[in-house]
XYZ file of C-alpha atoms in Angstrom:
652
model
C 11.112 40.264 49.818
C 9.533 37.116 48.133
C 12.817 36.605 45.820
C 14.835 36.695 49.220
C 12.578 34.244 50.831
C 13.020 31.964 47.862
C 16.464 32.092 47.578
C 16.617 31.168 51.120
C 14.743 28.062 50.766
C 17.105 27.247 48.031
C 19.877 27.703 50.160
C 21.068 30.901 48.559
C 20.687 29.727 44.954
C 19.452 32.658 43.126
C 18.328 31.593 39.539
C 20.336 33.581 36.854
C 23.597 34.567 39.016
C 26.287 33.342 37.380
C 28.169 33.327 40.493
C 26.536 32.234 44.009
C 27.757 34.654 46.762
C 28.097 33.608 50.339
C 25.510 35.135 52.403
C 28.119 35.313 55.530
C 31.181 36.526 53.761
C 33.257 36.395 57.038
C 32.777 32.388 57.738
C 31.474 31.432 54.135
C 28.755 29.037 53.258
C 27.736 25.902 51.313
C 27.997 26.322 47.682
C 24.453 25.022 47.561
C 22.002 22.907 49.517
C 23.008 19.647 47.969
C 26.513 20.318 49.160
C 25.021 20.444 52.730
C 22.770 17.357 52.335
C 25.432 14.923 50.690
C 28.008 16.168 53.590
C 25.354 15.475 56.273
C 24.547 12.109 54.822
C 28.456 11.276 54.320
C 28.699 12.281 58.262
C 25.953 10.149 59.309
C 26.592 7.239 57.094
C 30.108 6.132 58.032
C 31.957 3.235 59.419
C 29.294 2.694 62.044
C 26.653 1.547 59.425
C 29.056 -1.169 58.374
C 31.001 -2.458 61.150
C 29.219 -1.057 64.298
C 25.550 -1.643 63.574
C 25.444 -5.194 62.312
C 28.126 -5.929 65.089
C 25.540 -4.647 67.850
C 23.002 -6.803 65.949
C 25.200 -9.787 66.216
C 25.822 -8.868 69.944
C 22.378 -8.149 70.998
C 20.297 -11.387 69.596
C 19.968 -10.342 65.950
C 16.313 -8.702 65.397
C 15.940 -8.092 69.015
C 17.885 -5.104 68.593
C 15.240 -3.390 65.947
C 12.591 -2.708 68.360
C 14.788 -0.540 70.676
C 16.825 0.986 67.675
C 13.880 2.150 65.847
C 12.095 3.374 69.120
C 15.476 5.279 69.884
C 15.484 6.677 66.341
C 11.999 8.133 66.295
C 11.861 9.737 69.774
C 15.312 10.497 70.178
C 17.270 10.450 67.111
C 15.303 12.432 64.667
C 14.130 15.067 67.127
C 17.664 15.667 68.450
C 18.932 15.721 64.805
C 16.298 18.486 64.073
C 17.521 20.110 67.261
C 21.120 20.398 66.467
C 20.559 21.383 62.616
C 18.203 24.384 63.787
C 20.494 25.225 66.833
C 23.590 25.889 64.674
C 21.838 27.476 61.492
C 20.158 29.857 63.706
C 23.263 31.163 65.177
C 25.768 30.578 62.483
C 28.347 29.385 65.196
C 30.356 26.176 65.941
C 30.013 24.080 68.926
C 31.020 26.517 71.166
C 29.802 30.240 69.833
C 26.116 28.688 69.655
C 26.358 28.604 74.043
C 25.662 32.408 73.944
C 21.971 31.053 73.968
C 23.032 30.179 77.815
C 26.551 31.092 78.793
C 26.704 28.950 81.795
C 26.209 25.828 79.612
C 29.208 26.557 77.477
C 30.880 23.330 78.970
C 28.526 21.407 76.890
C 30.351 22.710 73.638
C 33.301 21.849 75.130
C 32.364 18.362 76.004
C 31.273 17.913 72.240
C 34.810 18.846 71.132
C 36.380 16.342 73.574
C 34.190 13.707 72.311
C 34.872 14.327 68.802
C 38.409 14.643 69.489
C 38.468 11.053 70.759
C 36.398 9.907 67.943
C 38.472 11.474 65.436
C 41.814 9.550 66.808
C 40.613 6.319 66.630
C 37.939 6.556 63.667
C 40.715 7.464 61.435
C 42.833 4.388 62.640
C 39.761 2.123 61.595
C 40.307 4.245 58.000
C 43.828 3.789 57.889
C 43.372 -0.194 58.294
C 40.676 0.062 55.211
C 43.676 1.640 53.517
C 45.954 -1.023 54.388
C 43.370 -3.684 53.131
C 43.139 -1.908 49.999
C 46.681 -1.986 49.307
C 46.829 -5.396 50.046
C 44.159 -6.260 47.552
C 46.521 -4.921 44.743
C 47.461 -8.798 43.843
C 46.444 -11.516 41.809
C 45.330 -13.432 44.879
C 44.034 -12.095 48.065
C 46.457 -13.039 50.962
C 43.443 -14.291 53.013
C 42.322 -16.545 50.815
C 44.115 -20.128 52.128
C 45.565 -21.191 55.112
C 48.997 -21.815 53.772
C 50.523 -18.601 54.988
C 53.276 -18.526 57.634
C 50.864 -16.586 59.880
C 48.227 -19.323 59.697
C 47.667 -21.747 62.634
C 46.424 -25.486 62.586
C 42.978 -24.612 63.581
C 42.501 -22.473 60.327
C 40.005 -23.675 57.676
C 39.032 -21.930 54.626
C 35.485 -21.828 52.693
C 37.745 -22.069 49.685
C 39.373 -25.520 49.040
C 42.975 -25.783 50.005
C 43.576 -28.224 46.928
C 42.959 -25.615 44.786
C 45.620 -24.620 42.325
C 46.699 -21.164 42.811
C 48.104 -20.769 39.215
C 44.793 -21.628 37.572
C 43.268 -18.503 35.519
C 40.788 -16.405 37.089
C 38.166 -17.902 34.751
C 38.699 -21.552 35.801
C 38.669 -20.267 39.467
C 34.985 -19.168 39.413
C 33.905 -22.595 38.274
C 35.429 -24.613 40.987
C 35.070 -22.258 43.873
C 31.450 -24.029 44.760
C 33.236 -27.385 44.818
C 35.991 -26.172 47.001
C 33.426 -24.888 49.423
C 32.745 -28.280 50.785
C 35.952 -28.880 51.941
C 35.957 -27.971 55.391
C 37.537 -29.651 58.183
C 35.283 -30.193 61.403
C 37.408 -28.923 64.395
C 36.329 -27.958 68.041
C 37.651 -24.408 67.215
C 37.756 -23.242 63.794
C 39.130 -19.835 62.595
C 39.073 -18.607 58.913
C 41.856 -17.438 57.287
C 40.661 -13.837 57.131
C 40.341 -14.060 61.027
C 43.950 -15.379 61.246
C 45.162 -12.799 58.901
C 43.426 -9.927 60.702
C 44.585 -11.142 64.247
C 48.171 -12.564 63.428
C 49.286 -10.388 60.417
C 47.450 -7.235 60.271
C 47.231 -6.574 64.037
C 49.835 -8.951 65.172
C 47.737 -8.566 68.232
C 49.670 -8.937 71.716
C 48.536 -10.777 74.917
C 47.761 -7.661 77.278
C 46.469 -4.391 76.648
C 49.574 -3.159 78.476
C 51.881 -5.032 76.200
C 52.269 -2.457 73.274
C 54.898 -4.392 71.650
C 56.082 -2.664 68.630
C 54.471 -0.150 66.291
C 52.969 -1.749 63.138
C 54.993 0.369 60.622
C 52.594 -0.539 57.693
C 49.313 0.472 59.697
C 51.461 3.559 60.805
C 52.215 4.574 57.154
C 48.356 4.222 56.321
C 47.439 6.348 59.132
C 49.861 9.034 57.787
C 48.093 8.615 54.363
C 44.698 8.678 55.878
C 45.311 12.075 57.895
C 46.990 13.786 54.636
C 43.787 12.859 52.565
C 41.401 14.380 55.335
C 43.792 17.411 55.603
C 43.940 17.826 51.648
C 40.135 17.567 51.440
C 39.549 20.455 53.979
C 42.395 22.540 53.055
C 39.684 25.250 52.099
C 37.170 24.492 54.579
C 33.460 23.638 53.557
C 34.384 25.012 50.103
C 36.599 21.978 49.434
C 34.897 19.371 51.150
C 31.287 20.056 49.622
C 32.920 19.294 46.424
C 34.499 16.093 47.354
C 31.125 14.376 48.861
C 29.694 14.353 45.594
C 31.589 11.402 45.147
C 32.278 10.073 48.723
C 28.515 10.159 49.632
C 27.034 8.363 46.728
C 29.500 5.867 45.495
C 29.355 3.448 48.661
C 25.708 2.436 47.788
C 26.771 1.197 44.325
C 29.419 -1.230 45.866
C 26.800 -2.257 48.768
C 24.220 -3.082 45.944
C 26.715 -5.302 44.281
C 27.527 -7.268 47.524
C 24.241 -7.418 48.471
C 23.270 -9.091 44.996
C 25.942 -11.704 45.560
C 25.388 -12.110 49.349
C 21.822 -13.363 48.771
C 22.693 -15.916 45.972
C 24.785 -17.951 48.378
C 23.685 -21.180 50.007
C 22.594 -20.570 53.454
C 22.220 -16.734 53.355
C 18.441 -16.856 54.304
C 19.877 -18.361 57.580
C 21.804 -15.517 58.219
C 18.787 -13.020 57.284
C 16.530 -15.018 59.530
C 18.842 -14.682 62.617
C 19.545 -10.797 61.403
C 15.642 -10.260 61.451
C 14.181 -13.057 64.168
C 14.276 -11.264 67.477
C 15.326 -12.967 70.777
C 12.616 -11.297 73.007
C 14.547 -12.122 76.310
C 17.310 -9.739 75.226
C 14.705 -6.652 74.995
C 14.477 -6.586 78.758
C 18.380 -6.234 78.984
C 19.128 -2.572 79.517
C 22.503 -3.043 77.771
C 20.346 -3.609 74.520
C 18.714 -0.441 75.034
C 21.915 1.397 75.900
C 23.660 -0.016 72.778
C 20.471 1.095 70.715
C 20.607 4.799 72.277
C 24.578 4.675 71.864
C 24.253 3.429 68.220
C 21.651 6.102 67.312
C 23.794 8.902 68.812
C 27.000 7.319 67.082
C 25.384 7.005 63.905
C 23.570 10.095 63.529
C 26.242 12.259 65.061
C 24.316 13.790 67.889
C 26.068 15.312 70.568
C 29.549 15.199 68.446
C 29.216 18.873 67.371
C 29.254 18.070 63.597
C 25.815 18.700 63.123
C 25.766 22.130 64.641
C 29.091 22.930 62.894
C 27.723 21.775 59.441
C 24.457 23.771 59.627
C 26.153 26.763 60.842
C 27.462 27.092 57.277
C 23.827 26.976 56.021
C 22.152 30.244 54.801
C 19.669 31.391 57.484
C 16.589 30.237 55.497
C 17.621 26.922 54.607
C 14.991 24.351 55.451
C 16.752 22.033 57.859
C 13.589 20.407 59.162
C 13.245 18.797 55.629
C 17.052 18.201 55.655
C 16.808 16.334 59.024
C 14.301 13.958 57.979
C 15.997 13.057 54.707
C 19.129 12.554 56.401
C 18.152 10.320 59.354
C 15.773 8.002 57.099
C 18.871 7.668 54.880
C 21.323 6.892 57.376
C 19.231 4.330 59.264
C 18.066 2.604 56.074
C 21.855 2.337 55.144
C 22.609 0.697 58.327
C 19.749 -1.921 57.825
C 20.873 -2.351 54.231
C 24.396 -3.286 55.421
C 23.140 -5.366 57.919
C 21.650 -7.804 55.274
C 24.868 -7.870 53.388
C 26.794 -8.890 56.364
C 24.216 -11.527 57.893
C 23.947 -13.250 54.289
C 27.619 -13.790 54.431
C 27.414 -14.922 57.822
C 24.718 -17.218 56.919
C 26.761 -18.587 54.005
C 29.681 -19.269 56.639
C 27.566 -20.826 59.059
C 25.905 -23.068 56.492
C 29.117 -24.655 55.402
C 31.062 -24.768 58.475
C 27.817 -26.515 60.360
C 27.835 -24.093 63.302
C 25.307 -21.375 64.589
C 25.407 -18.083 63.096
C 26.433 -16.487 66.529
C 29.784 -18.613 66.290
C 31.150 -17.738 62.791
C 33.118 -14.655 63.462
C 34.373 -12.436 66.596
C 32.683 -9.743 68.290
C 33.970 -6.422 67.522
C 34.787 -3.950 64.921
C 36.893 -6.526 63.031
C 33.739 -7.997 61.983
C 33.957 -6.172 58.893
C 37.660 -7.196 58.408
C 36.792 -10.695 58.905
C 33.358 -11.512 57.515
C 33.639 -9.138 54.493
C 37.311 -10.409 53.493
C 36.036 -14.086 53.346
C 32.985 -13.122 51.316
C 35.184 -11.596 48.867
C 37.380 -14.375 48.119
C 34.019 -16.143 46.739
C 33.570 -13.593 44.160
C 34.938 -13.827 40.550
C 37.704 -11.587 40.075
C 38.158 -11.281 44.094
C 40.953 -8.759 44.057
C 38.811 -6.449 42.083
C 35.719 -6.493 44.382
C 38.106 -6.214 47.393
C 39.586 -2.996 45.876
C 35.934 -1.765 45.212
C 34.757 -2.868 48.918
C 37.832 -1.231 50.856
C 37.796 1.660 48.457
C 33.913 2.277 49.931
C 34.880 1.571 53.525
C 37.657 4.406 53.202
C 35.079 6.799 51.689
C 32.422 6.052 54.062
C 34.845 6.832 56.882
C 36.324 9.931 55.367
C 32.858 11.412 54.962
C 32.589 11.320 58.874
C 35.972 12.165 59.653
C 35.752 15.348 57.552
C 33.281 16.565 59.736
C 34.861 15.759 62.891
C 38.223 17.629 61.961
C 35.896 20.418 60.654
C 34.154 20.694 64.155
C 37.344 21.136 66.097
C 38.633 23.613 63.548
C 35.490 25.573 63.482
C 35.259 25.862 67.373
C 38.931 27.231 67.354
C 38.331 29.594 64.808
C 35.188 30.834 66.065
C 35.921 31.092 69.349
C 39.399 33.090 68.916
C 37.741 35.059 65.961
C 40.697 37.255 65.118
C 41.006 38.359 61.692
C 44.341 36.557 61.527
C 43.571 33.118 62.342
C 40.175 33.448 60.327
C 42.596 34.032 57.099
C 44.973 31.398 58.241
C 42.537 28.812 59.148
C 44.340 26.200 56.615
C 47.280 26.313 59.688
C 44.767 25.586 62.240
C 43.532 22.455 60.133
C 46.906 21.337 59.576
C 47.922 21.794 63.296
C 44.982 19.684 64.115
C 45.522 16.816 61.828
C 49.212 16.658 63.060
C 48.062 16.134 66.727
C 45.375 13.859 65.639
C 47.960 11.709 63.735
C 50.643 11.759 66.902
C 47.696 10.979 69.434
C 46.763 8.023 67.228
C 50.121 6.216 66.910
C 49.697 4.355 70.123
C 46.447 2.562 68.194
C 49.015 1.093 65.861
C 51.056 -0.747 67.933
C 50.147 -4.651 68.745
C 47.720 -3.512 71.701
C 46.095 -0.976 69.441
C 42.860 -2.958 69.086
C 42.506 -3.219 72.759
C 42.510 0.689 73.022
C 40.612 1.113 70.082
C 37.851 -0.931 71.590
C 38.277 0.824 74.835
C 37.565 4.282 73.252
C 34.740 3.165 71.287
C 32.955 1.650 74.492
C 33.496 4.461 76.879
C 34.366 7.593 74.999
C 31.632 7.530 72.507
C 29.085 5.877 74.622
C 26.944 7.282 77.753
C 28.827 10.586 77.510
C 26.810 10.958 74.491
C 23.688 10.446 76.155
C 24.439 13.034 78.830
C 25.479 15.760 76.503
C 22.245 15.662 74.499
C 19.932 15.188 77.247
C 21.767 18.565 79.082
C 21.542 20.245 75.719
C 17.840 19.519 75.445
C 17.055 20.586 78.967
C 19.238 23.799 78.435
C 17.589 25.133 75.230
C 14.037 23.886 76.367
C 14.025 25.003 80.167
C 16.768 27.226 80.731
C 16.414 29.596 77.409
C 13.017 28.567 77.134
C 10.662 26.603 74.702
C 8.643 29.306 73.773
C 11.408 31.419 72.872
C 13.331 28.670 71.001
C 10.067 27.710 69.123
C 9.853 31.539 68.276
C 13.385 31.399 66.910
C 12.789 28.271 64.647
C 9.797 29.869 63.066
C 11.553 33.182 62.460
C 14.297 31.244 60.683
C 12.060 28.561 58.788
C 8.909 30.512 58.464
C 6.779 28.093 60.220
C 6.860 26.848 63.975
C 8.009 23.161 64.604
C 5.734 20.216 64.364
C 3.894 19.436 67.531
C 5.517 15.877 67.834
C 9.006 17.520 67.924
C 7.805 20.147 70.634
C 6.792 17.290 72.961
C 9.895 15.298 71.994
C 12.072 18.168 72.916
C 10.290 19.133 76.135
C 9.242 15.678 77.594
C 10.042 12.472 75.570
C 13.490 12.567 74.537
C 14.977 13.764 77.791
C 13.089 11.229 79.876
C 13.902 8.038 77.676
C 17.678 9.339 77.641
C 17.810 9.705 81.415
C 16.087 6.299 82.027
C 18.434 4.557 79.842
C 21.276 6.209 81.534
C 20.247 4.961 84.687
C 19.374 1.167 83.654
C 22.839 1.470 81.829
C 24.674 2.158 84.940
C 22.881 -0.271 86.986
C 23.439 -3.199 84.609
C 27.125 -2.276 83.822
C 29.366 -5.001 82.347
C 33.215 -4.565 81.934
C 34.399 -4.732 78.389
C 35.784 -7.821 77.095
C 37.475 -8.871 73.708
C 36.976 -12.513 72.830
C 38.196 -14.183 75.782
C 40.360 -11.343 76.890
C 39.213 -9.547 80.315
C 40.246 -5.895 80.485
C 42.407 -5.166 83.864
C 40.992 -2.817 86.267
C 43.334 -0.044 85.617
C 42.323 0.098 81.880
C 38.795 0.264 82.759
C 39.665 3.161 84.914
C 41.305 4.957 81.845
C 38.080 4.154 79.972
C 35.727 5.867 82.686
C 38.427 8.662 82.821
C 37.728 9.297 79.054
C 33.976 8.907 79.360
C 33.935 11.486 82.446
C 36.371 13.716 80.867
C 33.674 15.103 78.125
C 31.117 15.066 80.731
C 33.035 16.948 83.706
C 33.770 19.937 81.135
C 29.755 20.863 82.039
C 29.918 21.505 85.685
C 33.422 22.864 85.802
C 32.496 25.641 83.223
C 29.462 26.329 84.779
C 30.988 26.828 88.070
C 33.552 29.203 86.483
C 31.143 31.161 84.733
C 28.955 31.594 87.776
C 31.891 33.100 89.434
C 32.782 35.408 86.921
C 29.031 36.782 86.561
C 27.879 39.884 88.099
C 25.774 39.834 91.262
C 25.680 40.179 94.899
C 24.413 36.714 95.697
C 24.847 33.277 94.224
C 21.164 33.456 92.923
C 21.806 36.754 91.065
C 25.162 35.193 89.490
C 23.220 32.114 88.631
C 20.585 33.925 86.685
C 23.046 36.308 85.086
C 25.097 32.951 83.692
C 22.111 31.644 82.447
C 20.588 34.764 80.629
C 21.222 34.711 77.042
C 24.262 36.789 76.005
C 23.400 40.046 74.050
C 25.019 38.770 70.725
C 22.971 35.656 70.725
C 20.745 35.475 67.597
C 21.320 35.489 63.695
C 24.921 36.261 63.029
C 23.622 38.808 60.107
C 22.258 42.051 60.739
C 19.634 41.726 57.859
C 18.158 38.561 59.872
C 18.033 40.429 63.233
C 14.439 41.334 63.055
C 11.620 41.378 66.063
C 13.279 41.192 69.490
C 16.610 40.921 67.866
C 16.745 44.227 65.973
C 19.646 46.625 67.313
C 18.118 49.377 69.333
C 20.193 52.232 68.410
C 22.348 53.033 65.298
C 25.569 53.080 67.275
C 25.118 49.654 68.225
C 24.904 48.428 64.658
C 28.541 47.135 64.529
C 27.903 45.317 68.044
C 24.686 43.539 66.607
C 26.327 42.574 63.430
C 29.309 40.617 64.696
C 30.406 38.922 61.710
C 29.808 41.709 59.010
C 32.910 42.890 57.384
C 34.306 46.166 58.685
C 35.125 47.248 54.985
C 31.323 46.575 53.988
C 30.229 49.053 56.942
C 32.780 51.630 55.916
C 31.643 51.383 52.221
C 27.847 51.706 53.321
C 29.008 55.053 55.540
C 30.813 56.404 52.580
C 27.702 55.763 50.445
C 25.420 57.458 52.753
C 27.611 60.424 52.909
C 27.482 60.748 48.899
C 23.972 60.747 49.032
C 24.048 63.518 51.621
C 26.144 65.457 49.507
C 24.627 64.814 46.406
C 21.398 66.231 48.158
C 22.896 69.357 49.407
C 24.457 70.009 45.595
C 20.910 69.628 44.249
C 19.413 71.887 46.884
C 22.035 74.536 45.836
C 21.704 74.053 42.075
C 17.757 74.684 42.779
C 18.494 78.070 44.847
C 20.955 79.254 42.174
C 18.883 78.942 38.869
C 15.438 77.411 39.873
C 15.882 74.434 37.977
C 14.156 71.136 39.234
C 15.342 67.899 40.323
C 12.598 65.576 41.413
C 15.066 62.748 41.668
C 17.199 64.208 44.333
C 14.781 66.545 45.773
C 11.046 65.617 45.205
C 9.973 68.423 47.445
C 11.571 71.754 46.197
C 10.059 73.929 48.827
C 11.737 72.015 51.553
């Protein structure tokens, strides 16, 4: 028994075993605990840490954003992170199967799938743009270094002197960069070469969200490459993705450190860092700042996406997910702050040399990472090499999250159908989801694609995440019952949840989320991109996307109530809320206490994920043991010999 518990703590890694066997043979498990932690870190630490967190700080007054961000992290982010991990690990099911806890709320799982679908579509478009920059960095001179290109405008002014001779050697280039920085023209409206490269060449942006223009074929090709990479890494599910994350989850920190060291050595970097850390307290009273903080917590940690439940469902039953949740959450938020230092040191350098405030040196929006970072890279010695490394890092950060988004959808589909055929052909499901995701992402590769990307980012993955998390918390704590869930967690981990998490799950987290949602609705402001104001019909589409995930909850609840047994509405409601008989640990050996099967004939029902072949083998072994006992009794009766092993009581 102690050996089994020790094996569970190590996520099933039994010392001395040459081959680690899966605990759940039907679904599979992580190879070891490290694979789960690295995958979860890769899932949480994504593009949002680089292009969304600094962007939200930049938009919400620098350091003023830190206060609501860390409050949301402590009282909402970490508790909900632990709640979702324990939820998925206990049931060993995806974001749909776990709602056997209260079948009426299965619509929450469908809402998670809708959110993951929206995010997966536009998230891979950002990855494909990183692929594009990666390929365009394979040159002697980065194309966004100077203003002498066909796509540049008269307002273009770079931090690297335009009089610099392009054909000089790279060694001479590094010595003359500092002198070239001072050659900046004062204009009423200055744009950098990297900004114009982003707008006029990469995006070739149109003047309206309804003016799609043409498909940007280079971006479309990179989108195909991105989806192919995601599919190949998930071709064997968690078995293949668990190996890939050893590299994708660790290498980005190497590049970030290099860029941080380079950034803080630049002139004016301290001004950008001050802007990053100094709070503008008047903005703390703005509900939108708090709404953005909550949205960023959910966006970055991955709460309410369904990914955390899915990844934890492949854990072994006794894995210490409480410890994992603390490690992953702290690592994620530390990375966000760390990336912010890198971004704002570069912004401070640019503002210093252009004699403008830090808030005016770059556009708002996800393009910040494709404007500020590329310009910073032109200042580094051997800039194409650093550009390759940086955009490769962006690709790895994005892929780590995209793996989990795709696996969330695939696991939900496979678990819901649950037939032997679809489990054997899970690769076909993965390929189908990838193809559909690619086709749905094609409109985002047009000239109006950036408008749609921002629309999806602001509406599809914003307040709907807050609603889903709040309802999930209420369902588990108040419908299923907090005492029942605390007992489940204690049975799984060997200790009850800490008091702080109990209080947050029951009271603090739902209250904070509810108030933020109310204030966000009251102080709602329509989305804009630079000087462009979105038309009303596009905002209606944005709200439709946001509501499409939330509306799944009441629609499925009404459907489940109508199909539940009972003479009155109240009886049907109780039946729909009551936990399903199959709710609980997936494997029979973990179904103890009130989850233990009541009769031997219910063994197959109580263990839905146990292989039928294993049950047949166990029955055969029992029959063979009975035959051996009968033979031993016959031998004793004939010649009087004893067999204490098979029959310890001959007189019987």
